[in-house]
Amino acid sequence: MPKRLPLTANSLVEIISAYPDMKRIWVAFSGGVDSHVLLDVLKEISPQLEQLRHVEIKAVHVDHGLNEKSKHWAAHCQQICAGYNISLEILQVDAKHQKGESPEDAARKVRYSALAGVIEKNDYIVTADHQDDQAETVLIQLARGSGPAGLASMPKMTCFHRGWLARPLLDFSGDHLMNYAKNANLQWIEDPSNANDDYDRNFIRHNVLPTLKSRWPKIVTTISRTARYNAEVSQLLTQLAQIDIKDAQGPQINTLSVSALLNFDVKRRNNIIRTWIKNLGLPLPQAVHIDHINHDVLGAKHDAKPKVNWSGCIISRYRDLIYAMKPLAPHDCNQIYPWNLQESISIAGIGTLSVSNTSGFGLKKCDYDNAYIRFRRGGEYCKPVGRAHTHELKKLFQEFNIPFWMRERVPLIYINDTLAGIVGYCYCQGFEAAENEKGIEIKLTAFDY
């Protein structure tokens, strides 16, 4: 391991000048000591960055609205940035946590969501996370029973929205930053919530790390090294899973084959499932959820309707396929939506239906006086174009491999109270455009909730 440099302007120039394709740096500036140190050093090296890379430096402050002094803190940040001649953008968010949600997690989610809104291509959000923060994160993940991905903790750089999220101070201790702040006579904000040991991170910071440091003075550096090792292991596991997912993926998009998954041993299968869920951008499962997926979903009978869910994610099975998805938006399947089959129409909880002109296929183009959209209620029949017989809608849905939880969400086109088409699947005989006849094609763009 290379010798750690003291926190100086030169050491930060060396770190930041290595960032690729850098156009603009946004300093995540809370007004606390750590972010003030980062802003101060960046201001000092800004001429060098401008000369080397033509980089613009800006700051962004997220007002969580959780403290009665939050507006004063925003004003303080504005004053500091004005003194540095650095532009500051203040983002106001509602960071109140929901029932059962960690206040820390809730604040972090809305903070990063707000930061994503300012970043453009080749922009960098830089945060002042340091080595002690990394050690705290590892200990929190250990307490949660996390695997290598969790214990890898915070990477020095990662893709973020259209740009990057970087942590240039991860190799420097909290003491390094405090010494810098005192020597530079910086004036920073002390957030009183940082003294509240009800928060896991604060409890570790005030009660656990000091005890560990008294026994092992270099424990923070050692824990950070452990995080790097776990990051390497996590990367290798991800690479293996991406190979295995190709063998386990189902014929439909974003699905996995149950029979293919069962060909893998349980450890490798678990790795596939975790990585697949991560690839889809869904919240990661805990070990208990993986156990339920193996037992309740993969181990279910072919015609069963198993489901495993946790906050922000549902795993369901239909036949030989498992699906991962966000919780479905509320939808009233008893509603009827009149439609002229010309302009687009949006349906709450479903999506937007749009129309394009065709010739010789699709729905016959006419002036329909009594057209509307409704959803399955039971007892519907359709004779698809090209079929010799009429079929029960239930049977057609099974034939089309539509999962049971989606069947009441498939838009049905009715004309003069007769089923004329099943959006995305077929039109019914008598309503199709004949050869060389003008027609329309109806497409559903589902909402992404």
CSV table of C-alpha atoms in Angstrom, one decimal:
chain,number,residue,atom,x,y,z
A,1,MET,CA,0.0,0.0,0.0
A,2,PRO,CA,1.4,3.4,-1.0
A,3,LYS,CA,2.3,5.8,1.8
A,4,ARG,CA,-0.6,8.0,2.6
A,5,LEU,CA,-0.1,11.7,1.8
A,6,PRO,CA,-1.1,14.5,4.2
A,7,LEU,CA,-4.2,16.4,3.2
A,8,THR,CA,-2.7,19.3,1.1
A,9,ALA,CA,-3.6,21.1,-2.1
A,10,ASN,CA,-1.0,19.1,-4.0
A,11,SER,CA,-2.3,15.7,-2.7
A,12,LEU,CA,-5.8,16.6,-3.8
A,13,VAL,CA,-4.7,17.9,-7.3
A,14,GLU,CA,-3.0,14.5,-7.8
A,15,ILE,CA,-6.3,12.7,-6.9
A,16,ILE,CA,-8.7,14.8,-8.8
A,17,SER,CA,-6.6,15.4,-11.9
A,18,ALA,CA,-6.8,11.6,-12.5
A,19,TYR,CA,-10.6,11.8,-12.9
A,20,PRO,CA,-11.6,11.0,-16.5
A,21,ASP,CA,-13.7,13.3,-18.8
A,22,MET,CA,-14.2,16.0,-16.2
A,23,LYS,CA,-16.2,19.1,-17.1
A,24,ARG,CA,-17.6,20.4,-13.9
A,25,ILE,CA,-17.2,19.6,-10.2
A,26,TRP,CA,-20.1,20.0,-7.8
A,27,VAL,CA,-19.1,20.1,-4.2
A,28,ALA,CA,-21.8,18.6,-1.9
A,29,PHE,CA,-21.5,21.3,0.7
A,30,SER,CA,-23.5,20.8,4.0
A,31,GLY,CA,-21.6,23.5,5.8
A,32,GLY,CA,-20.1,21.0,8.2
A,33,VAL,CA,-16.3,20.7,8.8
A,34,ASP,CA,-15.6,17.9,6.3
A,35,SER,CA,-17.4,19.5,3.3
A,36,HIS,CA,-15.9,22.9,4.2
A,37,VAL,CA,-12.4,21.4,4.1
A,38,LEU,CA,-13.1,19.9,0.7
A,39,LEU,CA,-14.5,23.2,-0.6
A,40,ASP,CA,-11.5,25.1,0.8
A,41,VAL,CA,-8.9,22.8,-0.8
A,42,LEU,CA,-10.8,22.8,-4.1
A,43,LYS,CA,-10.9,26.6,-4.1
A,44,GLU,CA,-7.1,26.6,-3.6
A,45,ILE,CA,-6.4,24.2,-6.4
A,46,SER,CA,-9.0,25.6,-8.8
A,47,PRO,CA,-6.5,27.6,-10.9
A,48,GLN,CA,-4.5,24.4,-11.4
A,49,LEU,CA,-7.6,22.4,-12.3
A,50,GLU,CA,-8.7,25.2,-14.7
A,51,GLN,CA,-5.2,25.1,-16.3
A,52,LEU,CA,-5.0,21.3,-16.5
A,53,ARG,CA,-8.5,20.3,-17.4
A,54,HIS,CA,-10.6,23.5,-17.8
A,55,VAL,CA,-12.8,22.4,-14.9
A,56,GLU,CA,-15.5,24.6,-13.4
A,57,ILE,CA,-16.1,24.3,-9.6
A,58,LYS,CA,-19.6,24.8,-8.2
A,59,ALA,CA,-21.3,23.9,-4.9
A,60,VAL,CA,-24.6,22.5,-4.0
A,61,HIS,CA,-26.4,22.5,-0.6
A,62,VAL,CA,-29.3,20.2,0.2
A,63,ASP,CA,-31.7,21.7,2.8
A,64,HIS,CA,-33.4,18.7,4.3
A,65,GLY,CA,-35.8,20.9,6.3
A,66,LEU,CA,-35.3,18.7,9.4
A,67,ASN,CA,-33.9,21.3,11.7
A,68,GLU,CA,-35.4,24.7,12.6
A,69,LYS,CA,-32.0,26.3,11.8
A,70,SER,CA,-31.8,24.7,8.3
A,71,LYS,CA,-32.4,28.0,6.5
A,72,HIS,CA,-29.7,29.7,8.6
A,73,TRP,CA,-27.3,26.9,7.6
A,74,ALA,CA,-28.2,27.4,3.9
A,75,ALA,CA,-27.5,31.2,4.4
A,76,HIS,CA,-24.1,30.3,6.0
A,77,CYS,CA,-23.2,28.1,3.1
A,78,GLN,CA,-24.2,30.9,0.7
A,79,GLN,CA,-22.0,33.3,2.6
A,80,ILE,CA,-19.0,31.0,2.5
A,81,CYS,CA,-19.4,30.3,-1.2
A,82,ALA,CA,-19.7,34.0,-1.9
A,83,GLY,CA,-16.4,34.5,-0.1
A,84,TYR,CA,-14.8,31.9,-2.3
A,85,ASN,CA,-16.5,33.3,-5.4
A,86,ILE,CA,-18.0,29.9,-6.0
A,87,SER,CA,-21.6,29.6,-7.3
A,88,LEU,CA,-23.9,27.7,-4.9
A,89,GLU,CA,-27.2,26.0,-5.7
A,90,ILE,CA,-29.5,25.4,-2.8
A,91,LEU,CA,-31.9,22.4,-3.1
A,92,GLN,CA,-34.9,22.1,-0.7
A,93,VAL,CA,-36.2,18.7,-0.1
A,94,ASP,CA,-38.7,16.9,2.2
A,95,ALA,CA,-36.5,14.4,4.1
A,96,LYS,CA,-39.1,13.2,6.6
A,97,HIS,CA,-39.0,9.4,6.9
A,98,GLN,CA,-42.0,7.1,6.5
A,99,LYS,CA,-43.2,4.6,9.1
A,100,GLY,CA,-40.7,1.8,9.4
A,101,GLU,CA,-38.0,3.7,7.4
A,102,SER,CA,-34.7,4.7,8.9
A,103,PRO,CA,-34.4,8.5,9.2
A,104,GLU,CA,-30.8,8.2,8.0
A,105,ASP,CA,-31.8,6.2,5.0
A,106,ALA,CA,-34.7,8.5,4.1
A,107,ALA,CA,-32.5,11.6,4.3
A,108,ARG,CA,-29.8,10.0,2.2
A,109,LYS,CA,-32.3,8.9,-0.5
A,110,VAL,CA,-33.8,12.3,-1.0
A,111,ARG,CA,-30.4,14.0,-0.8
A,112,TYR,CA,-29.0,11.9,-3.6
A,113,SER,CA,-32.2,12.2,-5.6
A,114,ALA,CA,-31.9,15.9,-5.4
A,115,LEU,CA,-28.2,15.9,-6.3
A,116,ALA,CA,-29.0,13.8,-9.4
A,117,GLY,CA,-31.2,16.6,-10.6
A,118,VAL,CA,-28.3,19.1,-11.1
A,119,ILE,CA,-25.7,16.8,-12.6
A,120,GLU,CA,-25.1,16.8,-16.4
A,121,LYS,CA,-22.9,14.7,-18.6
A,122,ASN,CA,-19.2,14.6,-17.4
A,123,ASP,CA,-20.2,16.4,-14.2
A,124,TYR,CA,-18.8,15.1,-10.9
A,125,ILE,CA,-20.5,15.3,-7.5
A,126,VAL,CA,-17.7,15.2,-4.9
A,127,THR,CA,-18.4,14.4,-1.3
A,128,ALA,CA,-16.2,14.8,1.8
A,129,ASP,CA,-16.6,11.2,3.0
A,130,HIS,CA,-13.3,10.2,4.7
A,131,GLN,CA,-11.6,7.2,6.1
A,132,ASP,CA,-13.5,7.3,9.4
A,133,ASP,CA,-16.8,7.5,7.6
A,134,GLN,CA,-15.7,4.4,5.6
A,135,ALA,CA,-14.9,2.5,8.8
A,136,GLU,CA,-18.3,3.5,10.3
A,137,THR,CA,-20.1,2.3,7.1
A,138,VAL,CA,-18.3,-1.1,7.3
A,139,LEU,CA,-19.3,-1.6,10.9
A,140,ILE,CA,-22.9,-0.7,10.1
A,141,GLN,CA,-22.9,-3.2,7.3
A,142,LEU,CA,-21.3,-5.8,9.6
A,143,ALA,CA,-24.1,-5.2,12.1
A,144,ARG,CA,-26.7,-5.8,9.3
A,145,GLY,CA,-25.0,-9.1,8.3
A,146,SER,CA,-24.1,-7.8,4.9
A,147,GLY,CA,-22.0,-9.7,2.3
A,148,PRO,CA,-19.0,-8.5,0.2
A,149,ALA,CA,-21.0,-5.9,-1.7
A,150,GLY,CA,-22.2,-4.2,1.6
A,151,LEU,CA,-18.8,-4.6,3.2
A,152,ALA,CA,-17.1,-2.9,0.2
A,153,SER,CA,-18.9,0.2,1.5
A,154,MET,CA,-18.3,3.4,-0.3
A,155,PRO,CA,-16.3,3.3,-3.6
A,156,LYS,CA,-13.9,6.2,-4.5
A,157,MET,CA,-15.8,6.7,-7.7
A,158,THR,CA,-19.0,5.4,-9.2
A,159,CYS,CA,-21.4,6.3,-12.0
A,160,PHE,CA,-24.1,8.6,-10.9
A,161,HIS,CA,-27.0,9.7,-13.0
A,162,ARG,CA,-25.5,11.3,-16.1
A,163,GLY,CA,-22.1,11.8,-14.5
A,164,TRP,CA,-20.0,10.6,-11.6
A,165,LEU,CA,-20.0,10.5,-7.8
A,166,ALA,CA,-16.5,10.8,-6.4
A,167,ARG,CA,-15.1,10.7,-2.8
A,168,PRO,CA,-11.6,12.2,-3.1
A,169,LEU,CA,-10.9,12.2,0.7
A,170,LEU,CA,-11.5,8.5,1.4
A,171,ASP,CA,-7.7,7.9,2.1
A,172,PHE,CA,-7.6,10.7,4.7
A,173,SER,CA,-8.7,10.3,8.3
A,174,GLY,CA,-11.2,12.5,10.2
A,175,ASP,CA,-8.2,13.9,12.2
A,176,HIS,CA,-6.5,15.0,9.0
A,177,LEU,CA,-9.6,17.0,8.0
A,178,MET,CA,-10.0,18.5,11.5
A,179,ASN,CA,-6.4,19.6,11.7
A,180,TYR,CA,-6.7,21.2,8.3
A,181,ALA,CA,-9.9,23.0,9.3
A,182,LYS,CA,-8.2,24.4,12.5
A,183,ASN,CA,-5.0,25.5,10.7
A,184,ALA,CA,-7.1,27.2,8.0
A,185,ASN,CA,-9.4,28.9,10.7
A,186,LEU,CA,-12.5,27.6,8.9
A,187,GLN,CA,-15.9,28.4,10.4
A,188,TRP,CA,-18.3,25.5,10.1
A,189,ILE,CA,-21.8,24.4,11.2
A,190,GLU,CA,-22.2,21.8,14.0
A,191,ASP,CA,-25.4,19.9,13.3
A,192,PRO,CA,-26.9,18.9,16.7
A,193,SER,CA,-28.2,15.7,15.2
A,194,ASN,CA,-24.7,14.4,14.9
A,195,ALA,CA,-24.6,14.1,18.8
A,196,ASN,CA,-27.7,11.9,18.8
A,197,ASP,CA,-26.7,8.3,19.5
A,198,ASP,CA,-30.1,7.0,18.5
A,199,TYR,CA,-28.7,7.0,15.0
A,200,ASP,CA,-26.6,4.0,14.2
A,201,ARG,CA,-23.7,5.9,12.7
A,202,ASN,CA,-23.5,8.3,15.6
A,203,PHE,CA,-23.5,5.4,18.1
A,204,ILE,CA,-20.6,3.8,16.3
A,205,ARG,CA,-18.8,7.1,15.9
A,206,HIS,CA,-19.1,8.0,19.6
A,207,ASN,CA,-19.0,4.6,21.3
A,208,VAL,CA,-17.6,1.9,19.1
A,209,LEU,CA,-14.8,3.5,17.1
A,210,PRO,CA,-13.1,5.2,20.0
A,211,THR,CA,-12.9,2.0,21.9
A,212,LEU,CA,-11.5,0.2,18.9
A,213,LYS,CA,-8.9,2.9,18.3
A,214,SER,CA,-7.8,2.8,22.0
A,215,ARG,CA,-6.9,-0.9,21.5
A,216,TRP,CA,-5.8,-0.8,17.8
A,217,PRO,CA,-4.7,2.8,16.9
A,218,LYS,CA,-4.6,2.0,13.1
A,219,ILE,CA,-8.0,0.2,13.1
A,220,VAL,CA,-9.6,2.8,10.8
A,221,THR,CA,-6.9,2.2,8.1
A,222,THR,CA,-7.3,-1.6,8.6
A,223,ILE,CA,-11.1,-1.5,8.2
A,224,SER,CA,-10.7,0.6,5.0
A,225,ARG,CA,-8.3,-2.0,3.7
A,226,THR,CA,-10.9,-4.6,4.4
A,227,ALA,CA,-13.5,-2.6,2.5
A,228,ARG,CA,-11.1,-2.6,-0.5
A,229,TYR,CA,-10.7,-6.3,-0.4
A,230,ASN,CA,-14.4,-6.8,-0.2
A,231,ALA,CA,-14.9,-4.5,-3.2
A,232,GLU,CA,-12.6,-6.8,-5.2
A,233,VAL,CA,-14.4,-9.9,-4.1
A,234,SER,CA,-17.8,-8.2,-4.9
A,235,GLN,CA,-16.5,-7.3,-8.4
A,236,LEU,CA,-15.5,-10.8,-9.1
A,237,LEU,CA,-18.8,-12.2,-7.9
A,238,THR,CA,-20.6,-9.7,-10.1
A,239,GLN,CA,-18.6,-10.8,-13.1
A,240,LEU,CA,-19.4,-14.4,-12.5
A,241,ALA,CA,-23.1,-13.6,-12.0
A,242,GLN,CA,-23.2,-11.7,-15.3
A,243,ILE,CA,-21.9,-14.8,-17.1
A,244,ASP,CA,-24.4,-17.0,-15.2
A,245,ILE,CA,-27.4,-14.7,-15.9
A,246,LYS,CA,-26.9,-15.3,-19.6
A,247,ASP,CA,-27.5,-19.1,-19.0
A,248,ALA,CA,-30.4,-18.4,-16.5
A,249,GLN,CA,-32.4,-15.7,-18.3
A,250,GLY,CA,-35.9,-16.4,-19.4
A,251,PRO,CA,-37.4,-15.8,-22.9
A,252,GLN,CA,-39.2,-12.7,-21.7
A,253,ILE,CA,-37.3,-9.5,-20.8
A,254,ASN,CA,-36.0,-9.2,-17.2
A,255,THR,CA,-37.0,-12.7,-16.2
A,256,LEU,CA,-35.1,-15.8,-15.0
A,257,SER,CA,-35.9,-19.4,-15.8
A,258,VAL,CA,-36.7,-21.4,-12.7
A,259,SER,CA,-35.5,-24.7,-14.2
A,260,ALA,CA,-32.2,-23.0,-15.3
A,261,LEU,CA,-31.6,-21.5,-11.8
A,262,LEU,CA,-32.1,-24.9,-10.2
A,263,ASN,CA,-29.2,-26.2,-12.2
A,264,PHE,CA,-26.8,-24.1,-10.2
A,265,ASP,CA,-25.8,-24.8,-6.6
A,266,VAL,CA,-27.5,-22.6,-4.0
A,267,LYS,CA,-24.5,-20.3,-3.4
A,268,ARG,CA,-24.1,-19.5,-7.1
A,269,ARG,CA,-27.8,-19.2,-7.6
A,270,ASN,CA,-28.0,-16.7,-4.8
A,271,ASN,CA,-25.3,-14.7,-6.5
A,272,ILE,CA,-27.3,-14.7,-9.7
A,273,ILE,CA,-30.5,-13.6,-8.0
A,274,ARG,CA,-28.8,-10.7,-6.1
A,275,THR,CA,-27.0,-9.4,-9.2
A,276,TRP,CA,-30.1,-9.8,-11.4
A,277,ILE,CA,-32.1,-7.6,-9.0
A,278,LYS,CA,-29.3,-5.1,-8.8
A,279,ASN,CA,-29.1,-4.9,-12.6
A,280,LEU,CA,-32.8,-4.0,-12.7
A,281,GLY,CA,-32.1,-1.1,-10.3
A,282,LEU,CA,-34.3,-2.5,-7.6
A,283,PRO,CA,-33.6,-2.5,-3.8
A,284,LEU,CA,-31.4,-5.4,-2.8
A,285,PRO,CA,-32.8,-8.3,-0.8
A,286,GLN,CA,-31.6,-9.3,2.6
A,287,ALA,CA,-30.5,-12.9,3.3
A,288,VAL,CA,-33.9,-13.9,4.6
A,289,HIS,CA,-35.5,-12.7,1.3
A,290,ILE,CA,-33.1,-14.8,-0.7
A,291,ASP,CA,-34.0,-17.8,1.5
A,292,HIS,CA,-37.7,-17.2,0.8
A,293,ILE,CA,-37.1,-16.9,-3.0
A,294,ASN,CA,-35.3,-20.3,-2.9
A,295,HIS,CA,-37.9,-22.0,-0.8
A,296,ASP,CA,-41.2,-20.3,-1.6
A,297,VAL,CA,-40.7,-19.2,-5.2
A,298,LEU,CA,-38.3,-21.6,-6.8
A,299,GLY,CA,-39.6,-24.5,-4.8
A,300,ALA,CA,-43.3,-23.8,-5.5
A,301,LYS,CA,-45.5,-26.0,-7.7
A,302,HIS,CA,-45.8,-25.1,-11.3
A,303,ASP,CA,-49.3,-23.7,-11.0
A,304,ALA,CA,-48.7,-21.9,-7.7
A,305,LYS,CA,-48.7,-18.1,-7.2
A,306,PRO,CA,-45.8,-17.4,-4.9
A,307,LYS,CA,-44.5,-14.0,-4.0
A,308,VAL,CA,-41.7,-12.5,-1.9
A,309,ASN,CA,-41.5,-8.8,-1.3
A,310,TRP,CA,-39.6,-6.2,0.6
A,311,SER,CA,-39.6,-2.4,0.4
A,312,GLY,CA,-39.6,-1.3,-3.2
A,313,CYS,CA,-39.4,-4.8,-4.8
A,314,ILE,CA,-41.6,-7.8,-5.5
A,315,ILE,CA,-40.5,-11.2,-6.8
A,316,SER,CA,-43.2,-13.3,-8.4
A,317,ARG,CA,-43.4,-16.5,-10.4
A,318,TYR,CA,-45.5,-17.5,-13.3
A,319,ARG,CA,-44.9,-21.0,-14.7
A,320,ASP,CA,-41.2,-21.4,-15.2
A,321,LEU,CA,-40.3,-17.8,-15.0
A,322,ILE,CA,-39.6,-15.4,-12.0
A,323,TYR,CA,-40.1,-11.7,-12.3
A,324,ALA,CA,-38.7,-8.8,-10.3
A,325,MET,CA,-40.6,-5.5,-10.3
A,326,LYS,CA,-41.5,-2.5,-8.4
A,327,PRO,CA,-44.8,-2.6,-6.5
A,328,LEU,CA,-47.6,-2.1,-9.0
A,329,ALA,CA,-49.4,1.3,-8.9
A,330,PRO,CA,-53.0,1.3,-7.7
A,331,HIS,CA,-55.5,0.6,-10.6
A,332,ASP,CA,-59.3,0.4,-10.7
A,333,CYS,CA,-60.1,-2.3,-13.2
A,334,ASN,CA,-63.8,-1.5,-13.0
A,335,GLN,CA,-63.3,1.9,-14.7
A,336,ILE,CA,-64.3,2.6,-18.3
A,337,TYR,CA,-62.4,5.1,-20.4
A,338,PRO,CA,-64.2,6.5,-23.5
A,339,TRP,CA,-61.8,7.0,-26.4
A,340,ASN,CA,-62.0,8.3,-29.9
A,341,LEU,CA,-59.0,6.1,-31.0
A,342,GLN,CA,-57.2,9.2,-32.3
A,343,GLU,CA,-55.4,11.2,-29.6
A,344,SER,CA,-53.3,9.5,-26.9
A,345,ILE,CA,-55.0,8.6,-23.6
A,346,SER,CA,-53.4,8.1,-20.2
A,347,ILE,CA,-54.8,5.7,-17.7
A,348,ALA,CA,-53.9,6.0,-14.1
A,349,GLY,CA,-51.8,3.1,-12.8
A,350,ILE,CA,-51.3,1.7,-16.3
A,351,GLY,CA,-49.7,4.0,-18.9
A,352,THR,CA,-50.4,5.9,-22.1
A,353,LEU,CA,-52.1,4.4,-25.1
A,354,SER,CA,-51.0,6.0,-28.4
A,355,VAL,CA,-52.2,5.6,-32.0
A,356,SER,CA,-50.2,5.4,-35.3
A,357,ASN,CA,-51.5,5.0,-38.8
A,358,THR,CA,-51.0,1.8,-40.7
A,359,SER,CA,-52.1,0.2,-44.0
A,360,GLY,CA,-53.3,-3.4,-44.4
A,361,PHE,CA,-53.0,-4.3,-40.7
A,362,GLY,CA,-54.0,-3.2,-37.3
A,363,LEU,CA,-57.4,-2.0,-36.3
A,364,LYS,CA,-59.7,-0.8,-39.1
A,365,LYS,CA,-59.6,3.0,-39.3
A,366,CYS,CA,-63.2,4.4,-38.9
A,367,ASP,CA,-65.1,7.1,-37.1
A,368,TYR,CA,-66.0,5.2,-34.0
A,369,ASP,CA,-68.8,6.8,-32.0
A,370,ASN,CA,-68.8,4.3,-29.2
A,371,ALA,CA,-65.3,3.2,-28.4
A,372,TYR,CA,-63.8,2.8,-25.0
A,373,ILE,CA,-61.1,1.0,-22.9
A,374,ARG,CA,-62.0,-1.3,-20.1
A,375,PHE,CA,-60.3,-4.2,-18.4
A,376,ARG,CA,-61.0,-7.9,-17.8
A,377,ARG,CA,-63.8,-8.7,-15.5
A,378,GLY,CA,-64.5,-12.3,-16.5
A,379,GLY,CA,-66.6,-14.0,-19.2
A,380,GLU,CA,-65.0,-12.1,-22.2
A,381,TYR,CA,-64.5,-13.8,-25.5
A,382,CYS,CA,-62.5,-12.9,-28.6
A,383,LYS,CA,-61.9,-14.5,-32.1
A,384,PRO,CA,-58.4,-13.3,-32.9
A,385,VAL,CA,-57.7,-12.4,-36.5
A,386,GLY,CA,-56.6,-15.6,-38.4
A,387,ARG,CA,-58.2,-18.0,-35.9
A,388,ALA,CA,-61.1,-20.3,-36.8
A,389,HIS,CA,-62.7,-20.3,-33.4
A,390,THR,CA,-63.7,-17.9,-30.6
A,391,HIS,CA,-61.7,-18.2,-27.4
A,392,GLU,CA,-62.3,-17.3,-23.8
A,393,LEU,CA,-60.2,-14.3,-22.8
A,394,LYS,CA,-58.8,-16.3,-19.8
A,395,LYS,CA,-57.5,-19.0,-22.2
A,396,LEU,CA,-55.9,-16.4,-24.5
A,397,PHE,CA,-54.1,-14.7,-21.6
A,398,GLN,CA,-52.7,-18.1,-20.6
A,399,GLU,CA,-51.7,-18.8,-24.2
A,400,PHE,CA,-50.0,-15.3,-24.4
A,401,ASN,CA,-48.1,-16.1,-21.2
A,402,ILE,CA,-49.5,-13.1,-19.4
A,403,PRO,CA,-48.7,-13.4,-15.7
A,404,PHE,CA,-51.7,-13.6,-13.5
A,405,TRP,CA,-51.0,-10.2,-11.7
A,406,MET,CA,-51.0,-8.4,-15.1
A,407,ARG,CA,-54.2,-9.8,-16.5
A,408,GLU,CA,-56.5,-7.1,-15.0
A,409,ARG,CA,-54.0,-4.5,-16.3
A,410,VAL,CA,-54.2,-5.3,-20.0
A,411,PRO,CA,-56.3,-2.7,-21.9
A,412,LEU,CA,-59.2,-4.1,-23.9
A,413,ILE,CA,-60.6,-2.1,-26.8
A,414,TYR,CA,-64.3,-2.1,-27.1
A,415,ILE,CA,-66.3,-0.8,-30.0
A,416,ASN,CA,-70.1,-0.7,-29.8
A,417,ASP,CA,-69.8,-2.8,-26.6
A,418,THR,CA,-68.0,-5.6,-28.5
A,419,LEU,CA,-64.4,-6.6,-27.7
A,420,ALA,CA,-62.3,-5.4,-30.7
A,421,GLY,CA,-58.8,-5.9,-29.5
A,422,ILE,CA,-56.4,-6.8,-26.8
A,423,VAL,CA,-53.7,-4.1,-26.7
A,424,GLY,CA,-50.3,-5.5,-27.4
A,425,TYR,CA,-51.5,-9.0,-28.4
A,426,CYS,CA,-54.2,-9.2,-31.0
A,427,TYR,CA,-57.3,-7.7,-32.7
A,428,CYS,CA,-60.6,-9.5,-33.0
A,429,GLN,CA,-62.1,-10.6,-36.3
A,430,GLY,CA,-64.4,-8.1,-37.9
A,431,PHE,CA,-62.4,-5.1,-36.7
A,432,GLU,CA,-59.1,-5.7,-38.5
A,433,ALA,CA,-57.9,-3.6,-41.5
A,434,ALA,CA,-58.1,-5.4,-44.7
A,435,GLU,CA,-55.3,-5.5,-47.3
A,436,ASN,CA,-54.7,-1.9,-48.6
A,437,GLU,CA,-57.2,-0.6,-46.1
A,438,LYS,CA,-56.2,2.2,-43.7
A,439,GLY,CA,-55.7,1.0,-40.2
A,440,ILE,CA,-54.3,2.1,-36.8
A,441,GLU,CA,-51.9,0.4,-34.5
A,442,ILE,CA,-52.4,0.9,-30.7
A,443,LYS,CA,-49.3,0.9,-28.4
A,444,LEU,CA,-49.1,1.0,-24.6
A,445,THR,CA,-46.2,2.8,-22.9
A,446,ALA,CA,-46.4,1.7,-19.3
A,447,PHE,CA,-45.7,4.1,-16.5
A,448,ASP,CA,-42.5,3.6,-14.6
A,449,TYR,CA,-43.5,4.2,-11.0
